[in-house]
Tab-separated table of C-alpha atoms and ligand atoms in Angstrom:
chain	number	residue	atom	x	y	z
A	1	UNK	CA	0.127	-0.142	-0.133
A	2	UNK	CA	1.043	3.744	-0.842
A	3	UNK	CA	1.338	6.415	2.139
A	4	UNK	CA	0.628	9.775	0.953
A	5	UNK	CA	1.129	11.677	4.746
A	6	UNK	CA	-0.588	15.268	5.578
A	7	UNK	CA	2.406	17.273	5.420
A	8	UNK	CA	3.010	15.864	1.666
A	9	UNK	CA	-0.429	17.173	0.334
A	10	UNK	CA	0.184	20.568	0.070
A	11	UNK	CA	2.613	20.137	-2.193
A	12	UNK	CA	0.940	17.510	-4.731
A	13	UNK	CA	-2.306	18.814	-5.322
A	14	UNK	CA	-3.638	22.523	-6.770
A	15	UNK	CA	-7.170	23.710	-6.189
A	16	UNK	CA	-7.263	22.840	-10.267
A	17	UNK	CA	-6.542	19.505	-9.990
A	18	UNK	CA	-9.074	19.022	-7.009
A	19	UNK	CA	-11.552	21.101	-9.190
A	20	UNK	CA	-11.388	18.161	-12.261
A	21	UNK	CA	-11.375	15.429	-9.459
A	22	UNK	CA	-14.557	16.978	-7.778
A	23	UNK	CA	-16.542	17.777	-11.232
A	24	UNK	CA	-16.118	14.080	-12.175
A	25	UNK	CA	-17.096	13.110	-9.636
A	26	UNK	CA	-20.634	14.910	-9.416
A	27	UNK	CA	-20.837	14.181	-12.999
A	28	UNK	CA	-20.914	10.201	-12.381
A	29	UNK	CA	-22.952	10.720	-8.953
A	30	UNK	CA	-25.678	12.021	-11.312
A	31	UNK	CA	-25.901	8.971	-13.851
A	32	UNK	CA	-25.383	7.019	-11.011
A	33	UNK	CA	-22.073	5.476	-11.649
A	34	UNK	CA	-20.836	6.554	-8.570
A	35	UNK	CA	-22.700	6.707	-5.242
A	36	UNK	CA	-22.297	7.581	-1.484
A	37	UNK	CA	-22.871	5.350	1.579
A	38	UNK	CA	-25.206	6.457	4.627
A	39	UNK	CA	-22.647	9.061	6.612
A	40	UNK	CA	-21.847	7.870	10.121
A	41	UNK	CA	-21.164	10.372	12.424
A	42	UNK	CA	-21.187	10.468	16.701
A	43	UNK	CA	-20.418	12.232	20.022
A	44	UNK	CA	-18.266	9.331	21.066
A	45	UNK	CA	-18.488	10.833	24.782
A	46	UNK	CA	-14.486	10.919	25.135
A	47	UNK	CA	-13.011	14.006	24.459
A	48	UNK	CA	-15.900	15.950	23.638
A	49	UNK	CA	-15.266	14.240	20.168
A	50	UNK	CA	-17.665	13.745	17.241
A	51	UNK	CA	-16.389	11.140	15.162
A	52	UNK	CA	-17.459	9.469	12.053
A	53	UNK	CA	-16.721	7.907	8.298
A	54	UNK	CA	-18.239	9.044	5.115
A	55	UNK	CA	-17.364	6.464	1.896
A	56	UNK	CA	-18.818	5.401	-1.046
A	57	UNK	CA	-17.430	3.906	-4.578
A	58	UNK	CA	-17.145	5.163	-7.879
A	59	UNK	CA	-17.368	3.246	-10.542
A	60	UNK	CA	-15.582	5.171	-13.854
A	61	UNK	CA	-12.774	6.009	-11.664
A	62	UNK	CA	-12.732	2.702	-9.366
A	63	UNK	CA	-11.697	5.189	-6.643
A	64	UNK	CA	-13.375	2.817	-3.486
A	65	UNK	CA	-12.619	3.659	0.255
A	66	UNK	CA	-13.530	6.175	3.173
A	67	UNK	CA	-12.803	9.452	4.922
A	68	UNK	CA	-13.133	8.758	8.267
A	69	UNK	CA	-12.238	11.339	11.240
A	70	UNK	CA	-14.076	14.343	12.906
A	71	UNK	CA	-13.708	16.988	15.329
A	72	UNK	CA	-11.978	17.440	18.531
A	73	UNK	CA	-12.353	20.434	20.369
A	74	UNK	CA	-9.463	19.886	22.796
A	75	UNK	CA	-6.613	19.814	19.791
A	76	UNK	CA	-6.371	23.469	19.236
A	77	UNK	CA	-4.482	23.785	22.999
A	78	UNK	CA	-2.409	20.319	21.925
A	79	UNK	CA	-0.685	22.483	19.255
A	80	UNK	CA	-3.545	20.533	16.587
A	81	UNK	CA	-5.885	20.896	14.183
A	82	UNK	CA	-9.728	20.310	15.709
A	83	UNK	CA	-10.567	18.812	12.350
A	84	UNK	CA	-8.788	15.899	11.659
A	85	UNK	CA	-9.269	12.879	8.976
A	86	UNK	CA	-7.223	10.908	6.946
A	87	UNK	CA	-8.534	8.813	3.658
A	88	UNK	CA	-8.472	5.295	3.182
A	89	UNK	CA	-8.548	4.053	-0.463
A	90	UNK	CA	-9.151	0.326	-1.529
A	91	UNK	CA	-8.287	-1.519	-4.636
A	92	UNK	CA	-11.674	-1.775	-6.142
A	93	UNK	CA	-11.130	-5.067	-8.125
A	94	UNK	CA	-9.275	-7.299	-4.776
A	95	UNK	CA	-10.686	-5.413	-1.605
A	96	UNK	CA	-7.074	-5.033	-0.243
A	97	UNK	CA	-6.351	-1.717	1.076
A	98	UNK	CA	-4.436	0.325	-1.477
A	99	UNK	CA	-3.755	3.562	0.323
A	100	UNK	CA	-3.790	5.952	3.405
A	101	UNK	CA	-3.877	9.493	2.903
A	102	UNK	CA	-3.707	12.631	4.853
A	103	UNK	CA	-7.397	14.035	4.806
A	104	UNK	CA	-7.428	17.448	6.172
A	105	UNK	CA	-5.756	19.735	3.395
A	106	UNK	CA	-8.041	17.289	1.233
A	107	UNK	CA	-10.834	18.305	2.714
A	108	UNK	CA	-10.866	22.478	2.597
A	109	UNK	CA	-9.433	21.788	-1.363
A	110	UNK	CA	-12.984	19.796	-2.401
A	111	UNK	CA	-14.904	21.594	-0.322
A	112	UNK	CA	-13.956	24.690	-1.883
A	113	UNK	CA	-13.546	22.615	-5.139
A	114	UNK	CA	-17.363	21.503	-5.180
A	115	UNK	CA	-18.470	25.347	-4.760
A	116	UNK	CA	-16.063	26.549	-7.517
A	117	UNK	CA	-18.120	24.347	-9.334
A	118	UNK	CA	-21.169	25.571	-8.647
A	119	UNK	CA	-19.695	28.953	-9.445
A	120	UNK	CA	-18.633	27.633	-13.190
A	121	UNK	CA	-21.753	25.952	-14.031
A	122	UNK	CA	-24.551	28.557	-12.302
A	123	UNK	CA	-23.301	31.747	-11.767
A	124	UNK	CA	-23.701	34.583	-14.358
A	125	UNK	CA	-20.742	34.967	-16.735
A	126	UNK	CA	-20.951	38.747	-16.126
A	127	UNK	CA	-20.492	37.898	-12.044
A	128	UNK	CA	-17.814	40.675	-10.834
A	129	UNK	CA	-18.547	41.136	-7.107
A	130	UNK	CA	-18.016	37.813	-4.616
A	131	UNK	CA	-19.374	38.016	-1.484
A	132	UNK	CA	-18.270	36.199	0.979
A	133	UNK	CA	-20.196	35.245	4.569
A	134	UNK	CA	-17.566	33.732	7.292
A	135	UNK	CA	-14.095	34.112	7.851
A	136	UNK	CA	-12.861	30.521	9.136
A	137	UNK	CA	-10.519	28.011	7.894
A	138	UNK	CA	-11.914	27.162	5.222
A	139	UNK	CA	-12.894	30.832	3.381
A	140	UNK	CA	-9.641	31.339	2.169
A	141	UNK	CA	-10.202	27.984	0.105
A	142	UNK	CA	-13.312	29.125	-0.884
A	143	UNK	CA	-12.288	32.755	-1.847
A	144	UNK	CA	-9.028	31.201	-4.102
A	145	UNK	CA	-11.306	28.377	-5.916
A	146	UNK	CA	-13.919	30.970	-6.754
A	147	UNK	CA	-11.744	33.616	-8.176
A	148	UNK	CA	-10.292	31.084	-10.846
A	149	UNK	CA	-14.078	30.938	-12.206
A	150	UNK	CA	-14.971	33.836	-13.224
A	151	UNK	CA	-13.585	37.694	-13.603
A	152	UNK	CA	-13.833	39.257	-10.065
A	153	UNK	CA	-13.174	42.506	-9.633
A	154	UNK	CA	-13.649	42.581	-5.802
A	155	UNK	CA	-14.883	40.557	-2.912
A	156	UNK	CA	-17.101	41.802	-0.151
A	157	UNK	CA	-17.244	39.924	3.359
A	158	UNK	CA	-19.101	39.859	6.175
A	159	UNK	CA	-18.544	37.647	9.789
A	160	UNK	CA	-20.387	36.961	12.731
A	161	UNK	CA	-16.943	37.652	14.233
A	162	UNK	CA	-15.590	41.045	13.002
A	163	UNK	CA	-12.071	40.804	14.260
A	164	UNK	CA	-11.619	37.469	11.935
A	165	UNK	CA	-12.220	39.721	8.703
A	166	UNK	CA	-8.482	40.754	8.255
A	167	UNK	CA	-7.971	36.665	6.785
A	168	UNK	CA	-10.615	37.863	4.281
A	169	UNK	CA	-8.388	41.159	3.632
A	170	UNK	CA	-5.116	39.097	3.676
A	171	UNK	CA	-6.367	36.720	0.969
A	172	UNK	CA	-8.529	38.889	-0.886
A	173	UNK	CA	-4.958	40.932	-1.538
A	174	UNK	CA	-2.705	37.646	-2.149
A	175	UNK	CA	-4.913	37.456	-5.200
A	176	UNK	CA	-4.829	41.374	-6.099
A	177	UNK	CA	-8.202	41.892	-5.348
A	178	UNK	CA	-9.911	44.733	-3.338
A	179	UNK	CA	-12.023	43.591	-0.180
A	180	UNK	CA	-14.323	45.536	1.775
A	181	UNK	CA	-16.286	44.825	5.113
A	182	UNK	CA	-19.760	45.183	4.792
A	183	UNK	CA	-23.447	44.991	5.866
A	184	UNK	CA	-25.432	41.837	5.042
A	185	UNK	CA	-27.697	44.462	3.281
A	186	UNK	CA	-24.987	45.557	1.372
A	187	UNK	CA	-23.325	42.153	0.409
A	188	UNK	CA	-26.692	41.063	-0.757
A	189	UNK	CA	-27.003	44.491	-2.695
A	190	UNK	CA	-23.501	43.953	-4.265
A	191	UNK	CA	-22.261	40.850	-4.584
A	192	UNK	CA	-23.137	38.803	-7.735
A	193	UNK	CA	-22.072	35.447	-6.293
A	194	UNK	CA	-22.348	34.801	-2.422
A	195	UNK	CA	-20.670	32.010	-0.238
A	196	UNK	CA	-21.344	31.402	2.961
A	197	UNK	CA	-18.940	29.191	4.817
A	198	UNK	CA	-20.071	29.338	8.567
A	199	UNK	CA	-20.819	27.014	11.634
A	200	UNK	CA	-24.229	28.823	12.078
A	201	UNK	CA	-27.144	27.553	13.630
A	202	UNK	CA	-29.442	30.151	12.393
A	203	UNK	CA	-29.798	32.324	9.564
A	204	UNK	CA	-27.686	34.828	8.206
A	205	UNK	CA	-28.672	35.873	4.835
A	206	UNK	CA	-31.990	36.881	4.449
A	207	UNK	CA	-34.190	36.334	1.739
A	208	UNK	CA	-35.394	40.303	1.082
A	209	UNK	CA	-31.036	40.816	1.205
A	210	UNK	CA	-30.669	38.747	-2.539
A	211	UNK	CA	-31.059	40.484	-5.583
A	212	UNK	CA	-32.448	38.622	-8.522
A	213	UNK	CA	-29.277	36.949	-10.959
A	214	UNK	CA	-27.130	35.892	-7.681
A	215	UNK	CA	-25.431	32.814	-7.308
A	216	UNK	CA	-25.237	31.452	-3.823
A	217	UNK	CA	-22.744	28.943	-2.667
A	218	UNK	CA	-24.246	27.284	0.788
A	219	UNK	CA	-21.092	25.601	2.181
A	220	UNK	CA	-21.196	25.363	6.040
A	221	UNK	CA	-24.505	23.521	6.813
A	222	UNK	CA	-23.292	20.001	6.638
A	223	UNK	CA	-25.080	18.774	9.934
A	224	UNK	CA	-28.821	18.732	11.228
A	225	UNK	CA	-29.774	22.199	12.717
A	226	UNK	CA	-27.441	24.511	11.250
A	227	UNK	CA	-28.579	27.365	9.112
A	228	UNK	CA	-27.009	29.954	6.782
A	229	UNK	CA	-29.873	31.472	4.691
A	230	UNK	CA	-33.693	32.188	5.726
A	231	UNK	CA	-35.597	28.901	4.498
A	232	UNK	CA	-37.893	31.482	2.201
A	233	UNK	CA	-34.709	31.786	0.015
A	234	UNK	CA	-34.958	27.999	-0.821
A	235	UNK	CA	-38.258	28.451	-2.345
A	236	UNK	CA	-37.329	31.758	-4.309
A	237	UNK	CA	-34.080	30.430	-5.630
A	238	UNK	CA	-33.361	27.208	-7.991
A	239	UNK	CA	-31.724	24.855	-5.655
A	240	UNK	CA	-28.830	22.681	-6.635
A	241	UNK	CA	-26.975	20.058	-4.783
A	242	UNK	CA	-24.214	17.486	-4.323
A	243	UNK	CA	-26.231	14.877	-2.787
A	244	UNK	CA	-30.518	15.032	-2.631
A	245	UNK	CA	-30.756	12.778	0.302
A	246	UNK	CA	-27.924	15.151	2.272
A	247	UNK	CA	-29.549	18.135	1.441
A	248	UNK	CA	-33.153	17.489	2.466
A	249	UNK	CA	-31.406	15.819	5.981
A	250	UNK	CA	-28.377	17.698	7.002
A	251	UNK	CA	-27.927	20.247	4.465
A	252	UNK	CA	-29.199	23.897	3.746
A	253	UNK	CA	-32.184	22.738	2.111
A	254	UNK	CA	-33.686	21.037	5.492
A	255	UNK	CA	-35.188	23.741	7.305
A	256	UNK	CA	-37.439	24.983	3.536
A	257	UNK	CA	-38.279	21.201	3.413
A	258	UNK	CA	-39.482	20.606	7.332
A	259	UNK	CA	-41.349	23.873	6.614
A	260	UNK	CA	-43.295	22.745	3.599
A	261	UNK	CA	-41.969	25.547	1.556
A	262	UNK	CA	-40.217	23.342	-1.235
A	263	UNK	CA	-40.330	19.794	-1.980
A	264	UNK	CA	-37.443	16.841	-2.573
A	265	UNK	CA	-38.327	16.989	-6.412
A	266	UNK	CA	-37.238	21.293	-6.271
A	267	UNK	CA	-33.464	19.826	-5.830
A	268	UNK	CA	-31.553	19.404	-8.365
A	269	UNK	CA	-28.164	17.291	-9.177
A	270	UNK	CA	-25.321	19.568	-10.241
A	271	UNK	CA	-24.209	16.676	-12.109
A	272	UNK	CA	-26.758	16.775	-14.231
A	273	UNK	CA	-26.032	20.506	-14.975
A	274	UNK	CA	-22.659	19.153	-15.733
A	275	UNK	CA	-23.730	16.451	-17.670
A	276	UNK	CA	-25.749	19.093	-19.457
A	277	UNK	CA	-29.398	16.797	-18.805
A	278	UNK	CA	-30.594	19.808	-16.664
A	279	UNK	CA	-29.852	23.407	-18.201
A	280	UNK	CA	-29.152	24.972	-15.059
A	281	UNK	CA	-29.772	29.168	-15.072
A	282	UNK	CA	-32.122	30.041	-17.516
A	283	UNK	CA	-31.982	33.602	-16.945
A	284	UNK	CA	-30.192	36.194	-15.546
A	285	UNK	CA	-32.887	37.485	-13.502
A	286	UNK	CA	-32.714	33.690	-11.679
A	287	UNK	CA	-31.119	33.129	-8.514
A	288	UNK	CA	-29.237	30.180	-8.036
A	289	UNK	CA	-28.318	27.970	-4.930
A	290	UNK	CA	-26.041	25.499	-4.651
A	291	UNK	CA	-26.035	23.121	-1.350
A	292	UNK	CA	-22.979	21.889	-0.888
A	293	UNK	CA	-23.752	19.205	1.896
A	294	UNK	CA	-19.915	17.529	1.129
A	295	UNK	CA	-20.234	13.564	0.294
A	296	UNK	CA	-17.419	11.096	0.449
A	297	UNK	CA	-16.870	10.519	-3.079
A	298	UNK	CA	-15.444	13.875	-3.411
A	299	UNK	CA	-12.817	12.613	-0.307
A	300	UNK	CA	-11.679	9.600	-2.451
A	301	UNK	CA	-11.391	11.657	-5.747
A	302	UNK	CA	-9.235	13.997	-4.364
A	303	UNK	CA	-7.209	11.511	-2.313
A	304	UNK	CA	-7.091	8.916	-5.412
A	305	UNK	CA	-5.599	11.979	-7.905
A	306	UNK	CA	-3.253	13.301	-4.749
A	307	UNK	CA	-2.077	9.068	-4.432
A	308	UNK	CA	-1.286	9.509	-8.502
A	309	UNK	CA	0.530	12.368	-8.206
A	310	UNK	CA	2.727	11.002	-5.473
A	311	UNK	CA	3.616	8.039	-7.073
A	312	UNK	CA	4.397	9.578	-10.433
A	313	UNK	CA	6.700	11.786	-8.624
A	314	UNK	CA	8.284	8.998	-7.007
A	315	UNK	CA	7.232	10.968	-2.933
A	316	UNK	CA	4.543	8.115	-2.350
A	317	UNK	CA	5.546	5.771	0.697
A	318	UNK	CA	5.503	2.341	0.058
A	319	UNK	CA	4.905	-0.218	3.031
A	320	UNK	CA	4.254	-3.774	2.565
A	321	UNK	CA	0.844	-4.484	4.261
B	1	NAD	P1	-14.025	27.500	11.528
B	1	NAD	O1	-13.984	27.280	13.123
B	1	NAD	O2	-12.479	27.815	11.522
B	1	NAD	O3	-14.766	28.750	11.148
B	1	NAD	C1	-16.294	29.074	11.680
B	1	NAD	C2	-16.804	30.245	11.029
B	1	NAD	O4	-18.187	30.267	11.390
B	1	NAD	C3	-16.364	31.416	11.320
B	1	NAD	O5	-16.542	32.563	10.416
B	1	NAD	C4	-17.081	32.498	12.378
B	1	NAD	O6	-17.030	33.079	12.868
B	1	NAD	C5	-18.725	31.944	12.294
B	1	NAD	N1	-19.518	31.687	12.690
B	1	NAD	C6	-19.496	30.623	14.417
B	1	NAD	N2	-20.006	31.049	15.298
B	1	NAD	C7	-21.270	31.746	14.170
B	1	NAD	C8	-22.760	32.044	14.941
B	1	NAD	N3	-23.331	31.371	16.142
B	1	NAD	N4	-22.923	32.159	13.617
B	1	NAD	C9	-22.893	32.691	12.265
B	1	NAD	N5	-21.354	32.188	12.240
B	1	NAD	C10	-20.900	31.740	13.030
B	1	NAD	O7	-14.850	26.316	10.906
B	1	NAD	P2	-14.549	26.492	9.151
B	1	NAD	O8	-13.639	25.171	9.543
B	1	NAD	O9	-14.086	27.394	8.395
B	1	NAD	O10	-15.354	25.138	8.585
B	1	NAD	C11	-17.089	26.183	9.023
B	1	NAD	C12	-18.126	25.089	8.590
B	1	NAD	O11	-18.056	24.863	7.095
B	1	NAD	C13	-18.403	24.654	9.325
B	1	NAD	O12	-19.646	24.285	9.900
B	1	NAD	C14	-17.855	22.881	8.838
B	1	NAD	O13	-18.516	22.141	9.509
B	1	NAD	C15	-17.985	23.412	7.174
B	1	NAD	N6	-17.570	22.372	6.811
B	1	NAD	C16	-18.375	22.393	5.698
B	1	NAD	C17	-17.887	21.088	4.806
B	1	NAD	C18	-18.909	20.935	3.307
B	1	NAD	O14	-18.453	20.170	2.712
B	1	NAD	N7	-19.634	21.453	3.399
B	1	NAD	C19	-16.821	20.713	4.697
B	1	NAD	C20	-15.690	21.758	5.631
B	1	NAD	C21	-15.965	21.849	6.692
């Protein structure tokens, strides 16, 4: 088996590699060639940790395996990242373990790639202003991946903890874009594309704050109870997602579904747009919303890509197992 340690990932896989891997697996999920298994995530009653695994199989790429890990809130005091994950890949022909790959950076890259895929396929081509809601660890990966998709000329941002906004300002400066801290009213009035990436349990962005033509990528809501936008916004928008089953249960759509504002049939897989079996955005006034819940197949896709690059460059560690 091959080992690709966490510390090696940054030099191996680019946001472009991640984008290609995630776009391909979303397309395969839409045709049924790739599928995710039910997610397990539990409070384990030790170290306040949430532990679980996401798993799936892609018959096109033959990626098979799982990402295991979770959230250990006390890790920061130990000099470790609170979110910890590792991807294990198996040979689809024999069931033998084929690789173990550090999953922390890959998680940020594949999550940013998902919203970037939605921006490529759903946002207006003339989008110029990027609105960021959230300034945590994931936010800068999101911004970097988004600006590769459209000719943005500035970034506006809002965060529940305003003292964290310097992270967005620094990232925008590195990308050569002006950044401005704004109110949520201003953000909605100015942004053509909005990314929300927070751990909020209450709606932040209200329906009335969003203007026609906006594309919104809701990326923070990945658990029952979390929420980033007002449920009424999903009734006004055309809603797309990575995985419908997750969107209605742990994604942003859970609230609009529970309130009876939309039904499961109102949510379209982004893979259908990639495969051109759904038109996606059909007018400049349409509001499109991508509910990015995060699926195991994204992790397997980027991990498999990282292993291939590491082997090609001779930096993967081989272990007799
Ligand atoms: P982080 O802890 O680094 O940052 C948290 C962000 O949420 C910050 O912007 C913070 O100000 C904001 N926040 C905290 N409490 C809030 C509240 N009560 N109301 C509004 N905002 C609040 O986290 P991160 O690593 O940047 O991850 C952000 C979110 O993205 C998390 O909820 C995480 O679970 C989720 N996530 C989703 C996916 C996916 O595939 N969809 C993947 C990774 C992470």
